[in-house]
Short mmCIF file of C-alpha atoms in Angstrom, two decimals:
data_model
loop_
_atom_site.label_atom_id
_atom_site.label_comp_id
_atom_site.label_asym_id
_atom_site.label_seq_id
_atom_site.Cartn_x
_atom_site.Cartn_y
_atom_site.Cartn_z
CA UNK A 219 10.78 12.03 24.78
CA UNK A 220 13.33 13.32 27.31
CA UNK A 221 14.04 9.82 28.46
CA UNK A 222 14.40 8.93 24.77
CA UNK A 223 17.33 11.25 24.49
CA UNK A 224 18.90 10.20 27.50
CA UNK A 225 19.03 6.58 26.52
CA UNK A 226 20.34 7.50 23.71
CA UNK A 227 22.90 9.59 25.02
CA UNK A 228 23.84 6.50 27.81
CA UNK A 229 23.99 3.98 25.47
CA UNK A 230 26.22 6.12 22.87
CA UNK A 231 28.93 6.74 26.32
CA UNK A 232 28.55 3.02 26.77
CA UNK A 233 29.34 1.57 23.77
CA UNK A 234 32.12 4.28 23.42
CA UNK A 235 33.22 3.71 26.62
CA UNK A 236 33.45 0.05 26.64
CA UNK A 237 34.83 -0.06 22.55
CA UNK A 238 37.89 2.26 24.27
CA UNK A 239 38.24 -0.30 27.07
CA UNK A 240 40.02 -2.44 24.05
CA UNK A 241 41.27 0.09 22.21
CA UNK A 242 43.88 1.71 24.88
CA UNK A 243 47.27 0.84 25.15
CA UNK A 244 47.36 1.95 28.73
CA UNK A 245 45.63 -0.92 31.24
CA UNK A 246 45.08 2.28 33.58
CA UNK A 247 43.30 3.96 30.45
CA UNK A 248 41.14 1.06 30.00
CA UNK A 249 40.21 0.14 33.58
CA UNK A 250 38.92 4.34 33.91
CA UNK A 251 36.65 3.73 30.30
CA UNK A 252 35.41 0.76 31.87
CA UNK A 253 34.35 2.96 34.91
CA UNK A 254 32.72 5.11 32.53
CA UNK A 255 30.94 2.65 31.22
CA UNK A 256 29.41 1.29 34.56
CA UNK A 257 28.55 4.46 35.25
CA UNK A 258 26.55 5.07 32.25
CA UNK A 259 24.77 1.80 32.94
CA UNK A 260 24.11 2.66 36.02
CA UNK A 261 22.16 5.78 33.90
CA UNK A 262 20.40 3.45 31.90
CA UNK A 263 19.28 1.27 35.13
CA UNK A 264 18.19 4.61 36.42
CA UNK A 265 15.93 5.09 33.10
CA UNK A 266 14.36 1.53 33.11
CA UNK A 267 12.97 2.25 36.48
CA UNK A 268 15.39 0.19 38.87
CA UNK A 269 17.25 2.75 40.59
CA UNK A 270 18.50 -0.07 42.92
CA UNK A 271 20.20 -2.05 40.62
CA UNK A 272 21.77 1.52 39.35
CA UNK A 273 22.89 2.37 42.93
CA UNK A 274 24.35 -1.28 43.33
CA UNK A 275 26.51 -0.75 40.19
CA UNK A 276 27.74 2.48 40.80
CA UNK A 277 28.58 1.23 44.42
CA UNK A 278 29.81 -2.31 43.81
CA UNK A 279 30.92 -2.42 40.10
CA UNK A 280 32.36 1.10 39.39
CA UNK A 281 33.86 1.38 43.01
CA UNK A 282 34.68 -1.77 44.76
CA UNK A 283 35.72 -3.73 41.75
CA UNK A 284 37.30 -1.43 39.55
CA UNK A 285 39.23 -0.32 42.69
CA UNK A 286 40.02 -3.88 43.24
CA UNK A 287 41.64 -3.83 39.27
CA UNK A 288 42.74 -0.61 39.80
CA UNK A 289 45.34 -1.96 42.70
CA UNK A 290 45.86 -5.16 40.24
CA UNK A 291 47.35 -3.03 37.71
CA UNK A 292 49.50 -0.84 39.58
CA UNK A 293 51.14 -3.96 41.36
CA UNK A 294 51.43 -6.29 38.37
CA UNK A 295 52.44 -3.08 35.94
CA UNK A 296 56.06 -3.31 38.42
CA UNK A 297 56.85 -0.12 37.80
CA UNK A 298 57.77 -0.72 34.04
CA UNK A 299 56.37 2.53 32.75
CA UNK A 300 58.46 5.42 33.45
CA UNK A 301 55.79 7.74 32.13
CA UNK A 302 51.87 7.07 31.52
CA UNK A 303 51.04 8.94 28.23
CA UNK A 304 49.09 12.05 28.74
CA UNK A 305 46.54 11.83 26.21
CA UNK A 306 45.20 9.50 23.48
CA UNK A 307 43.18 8.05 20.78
CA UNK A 308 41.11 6.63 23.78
CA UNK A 309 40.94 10.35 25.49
CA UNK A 310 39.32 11.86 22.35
CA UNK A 311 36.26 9.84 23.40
CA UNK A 312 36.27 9.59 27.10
CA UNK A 313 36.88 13.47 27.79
CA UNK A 314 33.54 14.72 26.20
CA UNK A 315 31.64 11.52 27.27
CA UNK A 316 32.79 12.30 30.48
CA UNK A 317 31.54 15.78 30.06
CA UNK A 318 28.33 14.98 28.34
CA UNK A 319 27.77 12.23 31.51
CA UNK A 320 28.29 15.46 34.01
CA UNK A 321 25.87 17.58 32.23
CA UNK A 322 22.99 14.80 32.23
CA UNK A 323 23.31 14.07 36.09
CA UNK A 324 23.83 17.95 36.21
CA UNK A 325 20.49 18.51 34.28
CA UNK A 326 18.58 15.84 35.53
CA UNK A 327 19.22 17.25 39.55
CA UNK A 328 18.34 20.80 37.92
CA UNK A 329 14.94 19.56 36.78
CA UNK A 330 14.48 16.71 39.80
CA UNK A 331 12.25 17.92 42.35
CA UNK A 332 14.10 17.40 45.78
CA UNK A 333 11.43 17.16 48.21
CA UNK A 334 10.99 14.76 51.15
CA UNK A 335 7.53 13.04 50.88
CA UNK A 336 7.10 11.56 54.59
CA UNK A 337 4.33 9.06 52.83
CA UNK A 338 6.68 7.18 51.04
CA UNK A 339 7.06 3.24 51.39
CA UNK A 340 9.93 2.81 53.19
CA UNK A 341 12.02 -0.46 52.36
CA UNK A 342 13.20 -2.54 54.63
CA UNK A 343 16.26 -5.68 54.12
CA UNK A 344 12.90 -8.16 53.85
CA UNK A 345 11.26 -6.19 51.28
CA UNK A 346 14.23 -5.58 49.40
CA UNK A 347 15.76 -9.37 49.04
CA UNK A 348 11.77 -10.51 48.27
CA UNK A 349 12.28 -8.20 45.49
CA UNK A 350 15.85 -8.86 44.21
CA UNK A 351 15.85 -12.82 45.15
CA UNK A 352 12.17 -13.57 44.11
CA UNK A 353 12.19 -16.84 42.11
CA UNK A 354 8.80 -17.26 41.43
CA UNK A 355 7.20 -16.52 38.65
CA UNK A 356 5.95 -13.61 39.20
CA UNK A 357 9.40 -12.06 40.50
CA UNK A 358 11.45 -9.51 37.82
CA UNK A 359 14.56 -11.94 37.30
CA UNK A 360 16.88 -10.17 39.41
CA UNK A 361 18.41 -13.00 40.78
CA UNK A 362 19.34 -14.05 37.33
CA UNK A 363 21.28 -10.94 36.79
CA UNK A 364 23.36 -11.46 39.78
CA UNK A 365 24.06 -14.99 39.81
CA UNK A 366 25.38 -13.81 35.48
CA UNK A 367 27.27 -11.20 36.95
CA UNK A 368 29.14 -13.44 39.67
CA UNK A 369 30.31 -16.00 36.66
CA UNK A 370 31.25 -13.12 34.76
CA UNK A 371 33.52 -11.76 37.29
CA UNK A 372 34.72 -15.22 38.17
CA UNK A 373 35.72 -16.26 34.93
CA UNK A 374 37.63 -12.97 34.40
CA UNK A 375 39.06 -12.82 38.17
CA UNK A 376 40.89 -16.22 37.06
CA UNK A 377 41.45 -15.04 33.17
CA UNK A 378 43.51 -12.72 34.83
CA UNK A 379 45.50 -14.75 37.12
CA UNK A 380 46.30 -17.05 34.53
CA UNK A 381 47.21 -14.63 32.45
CA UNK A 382 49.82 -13.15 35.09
CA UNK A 383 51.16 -16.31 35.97
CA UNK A 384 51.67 -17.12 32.90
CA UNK A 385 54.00 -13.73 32.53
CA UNK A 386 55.58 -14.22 35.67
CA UNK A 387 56.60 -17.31 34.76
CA UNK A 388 58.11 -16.14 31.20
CA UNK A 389 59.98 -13.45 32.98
CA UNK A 390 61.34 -16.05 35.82
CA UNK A 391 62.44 -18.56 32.99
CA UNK A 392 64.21 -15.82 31.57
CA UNK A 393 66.31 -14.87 34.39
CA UNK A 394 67.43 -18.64 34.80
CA UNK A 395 69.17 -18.81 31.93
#
């Protein structure tokens, strides 16, 4: 029932989340709802019983990439905004989701018994590609999931430089005439 409420919870901050990603006027705005959103995936990973593929997109999706857009929008912004709005529309969302996120990782390492069981498997690089590159039948589709995510982030990795060249060139016809 717990995990019930959780899920709930996660998915609610998700779809929040990723419905502010479009609805701020700030790129900065959007790229830290996006975060938010990865990281409540990650929650929801967590709950379906793959904490691996949680870990991964905490560590590659919410860090590595979003730092990666993070940079792209501070040097293709160009310094045109003199002053990044404090709060808004956007912010009425992502402040309490951000709380409510705290207090279920809070909770959850309250309740979490934090013991070190020396009997545990321990995973090694072999056992862990079998598991995330199995193909056969009988593997959990991982693979899939990763090869989706690469064409995702490909297609939007040259969405956006299109879409930038496409401005810089506006601004460079411009200053021609």
């Amino acid at each position: 029932m717990l995990a019930l409420i959780y899920f709930i919870i996660l998915g609610v901050i998700a779809l929040g989340s990723a419905i502010c990603v479009f609805l701020s006027r700030h790129p900065l705005y959007g790229a830290l709802s996006l975060v938010l959103s990865m990281v409540s995936l990650a929650g929801i990973y967590g709950l379906l019983g793959s904490p691996f593929v949680g870990v991964v997109q905490i560590m590659v999706y919410a860090g590595a990439i979003m730092m990666l857009l993070t940079f792209v929008i501070m040097v293709l912004n160009g310094a045109r905004d003199s002053k990044t709005p404090m709060f808004d529309k956007v912010s009425l969302f992502v402040i309490p989701a951000v709380l409510a996120l705290s207090g279920l990782v809070g909770f959850a390492l309250v309740q979490a018994p934090i013991a070190f069981d020396a009997s545990a498997l321990r995973g090694s690089v072999a056992l862990t590609s079998q598991t995330l590159f199995d193909t056969s039948s009988k593997g959990q589709g991982y693979f899939v999931l990763f090869e989706v995510l690469g064409l995702l982030l490909l297609s939007a990795m040259v969405a956006a430089v299109l879409l930038a060249k496409k401005r810089l060139g506006s601004i460079n016809e411009g200053e021609d005439k």
